[in-house]
mmCIF file of N, CA and C in Angstrom:
data_model
loop_
_atom_site.group_PDB
_atom_site.id
_atom_site.type_symbol
_atom_site.label_atom_id
_atom_site.label_comp_id
_atom_site.label_asym_id
_atom_site.label_seq_id
_atom_site.Cartn_x
_atom_site.Cartn_y
_atom_site.Cartn_z
ATOM 1 N N UNK A 20 25.341 2.984 8.855
ATOM 2 C CA UNK A 20 25.382 3.952 7.887
ATOM 3 C C UNK A 20 24.552 3.530 6.606
ATOM 4 N N UNK A 21 23.804 4.539 5.982
ATOM 5 C CA UNK A 21 23.015 4.274 4.843
ATOM 6 C C UNK A 21 23.334 5.133 3.699
ATOM 7 N N UNK A 22 23.390 4.510 2.589
ATOM 8 C CA UNK A 22 23.673 5.182 1.278
ATOM 9 C C UNK A 22 22.401 5.228 0.383
ATOM 10 N N UNK A 23 21.963 6.375 0.015
ATOM 11 C CA UNK A 23 20.759 6.461 -0.782
ATOM 12 C C UNK A 23 21.101 7.096 -2.077
ATOM 13 N N UNK A 24 21.082 6.317 -3.170
ATOM 14 C CA UNK A 24 21.516 6.840 -4.491
ATOM 15 C C UNK A 24 20.267 7.361 -5.210
ATOM 16 N N UNK A 25 20.229 8.670 -5.456
ATOM 17 C CA UNK A 25 19.029 9.262 -6.103
ATOM 18 C C UNK A 25 19.374 9.840 -7.458
ATOM 19 N N UNK A 26 20.557 9.408 -7.953
ATOM 20 C CA UNK A 26 21.008 10.085 -9.224
ATOM 21 C C UNK A 26 20.100 9.915 -10.314
ATOM 22 N N UNK A 27 19.279 8.980 -10.396
ATOM 23 C CA UNK A 27 18.389 8.724 -11.512
ATOM 24 C C UNK A 27 16.887 9.016 -11.065
ATOM 25 N N UNK A 28 16.727 9.478 -9.916
ATOM 26 C CA UNK A 28 15.356 9.739 -9.393
ATOM 27 C C UNK A 28 14.697 10.838 -10.154
ATOM 28 N N UNK A 29 13.443 10.602 -10.592
ATOM 29 C CA UNK A 29 12.616 11.524 -11.302
ATOM 30 C C UNK A 29 11.232 11.323 -10.805
ATOM 31 N N UNK A 30 10.474 12.420 -10.492
ATOM 32 C CA UNK A 30 9.125 12.238 -10.180
ATOM 33 C C UNK A 30 8.795 12.706 -8.794
ATOM 34 N N UNK A 31 7.587 12.529 -8.300
ATOM 35 C CA UNK A 31 7.180 12.967 -6.992
ATOM 36 C C UNK A 31 7.663 12.108 -5.811
ATOM 37 N N UNK A 32 7.792 12.640 -4.644
ATOM 38 C CA UNK A 32 8.192 11.938 -3.478
ATOM 39 C C UNK A 32 6.989 11.338 -2.814
ATOM 40 N N UNK A 33 7.022 10.138 -2.447
ATOM 41 C CA UNK A 33 5.950 9.423 -1.812
ATOM 42 C C UNK A 33 6.035 9.671 -0.248
ATOM 43 N N UNK A 34 5.478 10.804 0.168
ATOM 44 C CA UNK A 34 5.618 11.175 1.585
ATOM 45 C C UNK A 34 5.070 10.075 2.467
ATOM 46 N N UNK A 35 4.076 9.369 2.076
ATOM 47 C CA UNK A 35 3.503 8.326 3.027
ATOM 48 C C UNK A 35 4.492 7.275 3.234
ATOM 49 N N UNK A 36 5.300 6.956 2.167
ATOM 50 C CA UNK A 36 6.396 5.992 2.344
ATOM 51 C C UNK A 36 7.470 6.506 3.309
ATOM 52 N N UNK A 37 7.830 7.775 3.284
ATOM 53 C CA UNK A 37 8.807 8.324 4.080
ATOM 54 C C UNK A 37 8.306 8.249 5.501
ATOM 55 N N UNK A 38 7.008 8.651 5.742
ATOM 56 C CA UNK A 38 6.569 8.600 7.123
ATOM 57 C C UNK A 38 6.486 7.105 7.613
ATOM 58 N N UNK A 39 6.205 6.155 6.716
ATOM 59 C CA UNK A 39 6.182 4.663 7.152
ATOM 60 C C UNK A 39 7.605 4.350 7.594
ATOM 61 N N UNK A 40 8.638 4.791 6.837
ATOM 62 C CA UNK A 40 10.019 4.459 7.143
ATOM 63 C C UNK A 40 10.350 5.066 8.508
ATOM 64 N N UNK A 41 9.947 6.257 8.764
ATOM 65 C CA UNK A 41 10.126 6.996 10.032
ATOM 66 C C UNK A 41 9.575 6.046 11.263
ATOM 67 N N UNK A 42 8.414 5.504 11.013
ATOM 68 C CA UNK A 42 7.869 4.687 12.112
ATOM 69 C C UNK A 42 8.544 3.370 12.317
ATOM 70 N N UNK A 43 9.056 2.795 11.200
ATOM 71 C CA UNK A 43 9.700 1.498 11.212
ATOM 72 C C UNK A 43 11.080 1.562 11.674
ATOM 73 N N UNK A 44 11.815 2.606 11.336
ATOM 74 C CA UNK A 44 13.366 2.512 11.574
ATOM 75 C C UNK A 44 13.692 3.682 12.574
ATOM 76 N N UNK A 45 13.845 3.295 13.811
ATOM 77 C CA UNK A 45 14.282 4.419 14.766
ATOM 78 C C UNK A 45 15.771 4.663 14.665
ATOM 79 N N UNK A 46 16.094 5.118 13.486
ATOM 80 C CA UNK A 46 17.606 5.406 13.311
ATOM 81 C C UNK A 46 18.195 6.439 14.313
ATOM 82 N N UNK A 47 19.316 6.121 14.740
ATOM 83 C CA UNK A 47 20.064 6.898 15.697
ATOM 84 C C UNK A 47 19.686 6.709 17.099
ATOM 85 N N UNK A 48 18.754 5.857 17.417
ATOM 86 C CA UNK A 48 18.321 5.655 18.826
ATOM 87 C C UNK A 48 19.106 4.569 19.533
ATOM 88 N N UNK A 49 19.983 3.909 18.844
ATOM 89 C CA UNK A 49 20.817 2.815 19.478
ATOM 90 C C UNK A 49 22.017 3.340 20.295
ATOM 91 N N UNK A 50 22.675 2.469 20.830
ATOM 92 C CA UNK A 50 23.801 2.755 21.710
ATOM 93 C C UNK A 50 25.023 3.456 20.935
ATOM 94 N N UNK A 51 25.077 3.259 19.625
ATOM 95 C CA UNK A 51 26.162 3.782 18.941
ATOM 96 C C UNK A 51 25.932 5.181 18.556
ATOM 97 N N UNK A 52 24.895 5.789 18.901
ATOM 98 C CA UNK A 52 24.630 7.211 18.677
ATOM 99 C C UNK A 52 24.001 7.473 17.371
ATOM 100 N N UNK A 53 24.050 8.751 16.860
ATOM 101 C CA UNK A 53 23.452 9.123 15.653
ATOM 102 C C UNK A 53 23.900 8.376 14.476
ATOM 103 N N UNK A 54 23.014 7.857 13.666
ATOM 104 C CA UNK A 54 23.413 7.144 12.468
ATOM 105 C C UNK A 54 23.552 8.188 11.340
ATOM 106 N N UNK A 55 24.099 7.776 10.189
ATOM 107 C CA UNK A 55 24.329 8.717 9.055
ATOM 108 C C UNK A 55 23.683 8.145 7.833
ATOM 109 N N UNK A 56 23.113 9.167 7.127
ATOM 110 C CA UNK A 56 22.489 8.749 5.772
ATOM 111 C C UNK A 56 23.090 9.727 4.770
ATOM 112 N N UNK A 57 23.799 9.170 3.787
ATOM 113 C CA UNK A 57 24.374 9.986 2.780
ATOM 114 C C UNK A 57 23.526 9.764 1.483
ATOM 115 N N UNK A 58 23.022 10.840 0.983
ATOM 116 C CA UNK A 58 22.219 10.928 -0.213
ATOM 117 C C UNK A 58 23.093 11.333 -1.382
ATOM 118 N N UNK A 59 22.967 10.658 -2.498
ATOM 119 C CA UNK A 59 23.681 11.046 -3.687
ATOM 120 C C UNK A 59 22.676 11.590 -4.765
ATOM 121 N N UNK A 60 22.801 12.884 -5.165
ATOM 122 C CA UNK A 60 22.093 13.435 -6.156
ATOM 123 C C UNK A 60 22.834 14.721 -6.716
ATOM 124 N N UNK A 61 22.709 14.792 -8.026
ATOM 125 C CA UNK A 61 23.441 15.924 -8.714
ATOM 126 C C UNK A 61 22.413 17.213 -8.731
ATOM 127 N N UNK A 62 21.257 16.950 -8.333
ATOM 128 C CA UNK A 62 20.260 18.031 -8.279
ATOM 129 C C UNK A 62 20.315 18.740 -6.968
ATOM 130 N N UNK A 63 20.907 19.882 -6.940
ATOM 131 C CA UNK A 63 21.178 20.692 -5.809
ATOM 132 C C UNK A 63 19.867 21.121 -5.071
ATOM 133 N N UNK A 64 18.744 21.195 -5.756
ATOM 134 C CA UNK A 64 17.449 21.523 -5.187
ATOM 135 C C UNK A 64 17.057 20.384 -4.207
ATOM 136 N N UNK A 65 17.612 19.222 -4.314
ATOM 137 C CA UNK A 65 17.344 18.102 -3.429
ATOM 138 C C UNK A 65 17.744 18.478 -2.044
ATOM 139 N N UNK A 66 18.522 19.430 -1.859
ATOM 140 C CA UNK A 66 19.026 19.818 -0.511
ATOM 141 C C UNK A 66 17.932 20.340 0.246
ATOM 142 N N UNK A 67 16.920 20.957 -0.362
ATOM 143 C CA UNK A 67 15.720 21.497 0.419
ATOM 144 C C UNK A 67 14.872 20.288 0.879
ATOM 145 N N UNK A 68 14.666 19.271 -0.032
ATOM 146 C CA UNK A 68 13.849 18.098 0.396
ATOM 147 C C UNK A 68 14.680 17.353 1.476
ATOM 148 N N UNK A 69 15.952 17.259 1.434
ATOM 149 C CA UNK A 69 16.663 16.552 2.343
ATOM 150 C C UNK A 69 16.507 17.257 3.798
ATOM 151 N N UNK A 70 16.453 18.549 3.861
ATOM 152 C CA UNK A 70 16.240 19.262 5.085
ATOM 153 C C UNK A 70 14.990 18.805 5.696
ATOM 154 N N UNK A 71 13.827 18.717 4.860
ATOM 155 C CA UNK A 71 12.624 18.243 5.354
ATOM 156 C C UNK A 71 12.565 16.808 5.894
ATOM 157 N N UNK A 72 13.182 15.957 5.106
ATOM 158 C CA UNK A 72 13.343 14.589 5.601
ATOM 159 C C UNK A 72 14.182 14.483 6.785
ATOM 160 N N UNK A 73 15.306 15.328 6.849
ATOM 161 C CA UNK A 73 16.139 15.250 8.106
ATOM 162 C C UNK A 73 15.291 15.629 9.324
ATOM 163 N N UNK A 74 14.370 16.513 9.188
ATOM 164 C CA UNK A 74 13.569 16.937 10.330
ATOM 165 C C UNK A 74 12.710 15.717 10.826
ATOM 166 N N UNK A 75 12.383 14.789 9.970
ATOM 167 C CA UNK A 75 11.628 13.656 10.483
ATOM 168 C C UNK A 75 12.460 12.619 11.215
ATOM 169 N N UNK A 76 13.776 12.736 11.033
ATOM 170 C CA UNK A 76 14.721 11.760 11.634
ATOM 171 C C UNK A 76 15.783 12.626 12.400
ATOM 172 N N UNK A 77 15.339 13.170 13.597
ATOM 173 C CA UNK A 77 16.263 13.988 14.232
ATOM 174 C C UNK A 77 17.520 13.411 14.857
ATOM 175 N N UNK A 78 17.487 12.086 15.045
ATOM 176 C CA UNK A 78 18.623 11.303 15.554
ATOM 177 C C UNK A 78 19.553 10.958 14.534
ATOM 178 N N UNK A 79 19.337 11.335 13.353
ATOM 179 C CA UNK A 79 20.252 10.904 12.200
ATOM 180 C C UNK A 79 20.857 12.070 11.523
ATOM 181 N N UNK A 80 22.070 11.898 11.087
ATOM 182 C CA UNK A 80 22.773 13.013 10.304
ATOM 183 C C UNK A 80 22.567 12.665 8.890
ATOM 184 N N UNK A 81 22.048 13.648 8.024
ATOM 185 C CA UNK A 81 21.845 13.542 6.636
ATOM 186 C C UNK A 81 22.811 14.439 5.935
ATOM 187 N N UNK A 82 23.428 13.990 4.914
ATOM 188 C CA UNK A 82 24.277 14.917 4.021
ATOM 189 C C UNK A 82 24.020 14.567 2.550
ATOM 190 N N UNK A 83 24.060 15.544 1.807
ATOM 191 C CA UNK A 83 23.865 15.450 0.279
ATOM 192 C C UNK A 83 25.269 15.451 -0.405
ATOM 193 N N UNK A 84 25.452 14.602 -1.260
ATOM 194 C CA UNK A 84 26.673 14.522 -2.133
ATOM 195 C C UNK A 84 26.395 14.415 -3.569
ATOM 196 N N UNK A 85 27.269 14.814 -4.446
ATOM 197 C CA UNK A 85 27.130 14.688 -5.829
ATOM 198 C C UNK A 85 27.707 13.449 -6.336
ATOM 199 N N UNK A 86 28.758 12.955 -5.621
ATOM 200 C CA UNK A 86 29.492 11.741 -6.122
ATOM 201 C C UNK A 86 29.407 10.673 -4.967
ATOM 202 N N UNK A 87 29.346 9.456 -5.431
ATOM 203 C CA UNK A 87 29.337 8.303 -4.564
ATOM 204 C C UNK A 87 30.583 8.148 -3.713
ATOM 205 N N UNK A 88 31.740 8.467 -4.344
ATOM 206 C CA UNK A 88 33.151 8.267 -3.529
ATOM 207 C C UNK A 88 33.058 9.207 -2.275
ATOM 208 N N UNK A 89 32.642 10.358 -2.572
ATOM 209 C CA UNK A 89 32.589 11.375 -1.408
ATOM 210 C C UNK A 89 31.577 10.863 -0.340
ATOM 211 N N UNK A 90 30.446 10.317 -0.699
ATOM 212 C CA UNK A 90 29.422 9.916 0.250
ATOM 213 C C UNK A 90 29.942 8.711 1.019
ATOM 214 N N UNK A 91 30.618 7.789 0.324
ATOM 215 C CA UNK A 91 31.130 6.573 1.026
ATOM 216 C C UNK A 91 32.265 7.014 2.038
ATOM 217 N N UNK A 92 33.123 8.016 1.600
ATOM 218 C CA UNK A 92 34.152 8.409 2.436
ATOM 219 C C UNK A 92 33.550 9.067 3.771
ATOM 220 N N UNK A 93 32.535 9.875 3.572
ATOM 221 C CA UNK A 93 31.876 10.466 4.751
ATOM 222 C C UNK A 93 31.250 9.403 5.712
ATOM 223 N N UNK A 94 30.552 8.410 5.105
ATOM 224 C CA UNK A 94 29.984 7.304 5.858
ATOM 225 C C UNK A 94 31.040 6.535 6.713
ATOM 226 N N UNK A 95 32.192 6.401 6.080
ATOM 227 C CA UNK A 95 33.324 5.604 6.755
ATOM 228 C C UNK A 95 34.134 6.461 7.693
ATOM 229 N N UNK A 96 33.925 7.688 7.727
ATOM 230 C CA UNK A 96 34.821 8.580 8.601
ATOM 231 C C UNK A 96 34.177 8.945 9.946
ATOM 232 N N UNK A 97 34.875 9.729 10.729
ATOM 233 C CA UNK A 97 34.390 10.146 12.024
ATOM 234 C C UNK A 97 33.768 11.495 12.010
ATOM 235 N N UNK A 98 33.534 12.103 10.830
ATOM 236 C CA UNK A 98 33.098 13.467 10.640
ATOM 237 C C UNK A 98 31.599 13.577 10.934
ATOM 238 N N UNK A 99 31.209 14.749 11.422
ATOM 239 C CA UNK A 99 29.768 14.923 11.696
ATOM 240 C C UNK A 99 29.092 15.359 10.290
#
């Protein structure tokens, strides 16, 4: 499970870095099944960006949260 805290993020997204991560990290391809990535952002518009990023990592479940406690609870649970 991965927690990405974007609460203080401002500025452009470095898509070349995202593509590099895609090539380096075969998330979700292991025996344990789909991995999870919980992103924390209070900017609801980030949901659109997260859908684009999720498309690059089809074997990973991505969810957006406004609060860290909710994100950690989802990462620790058995929920999809």
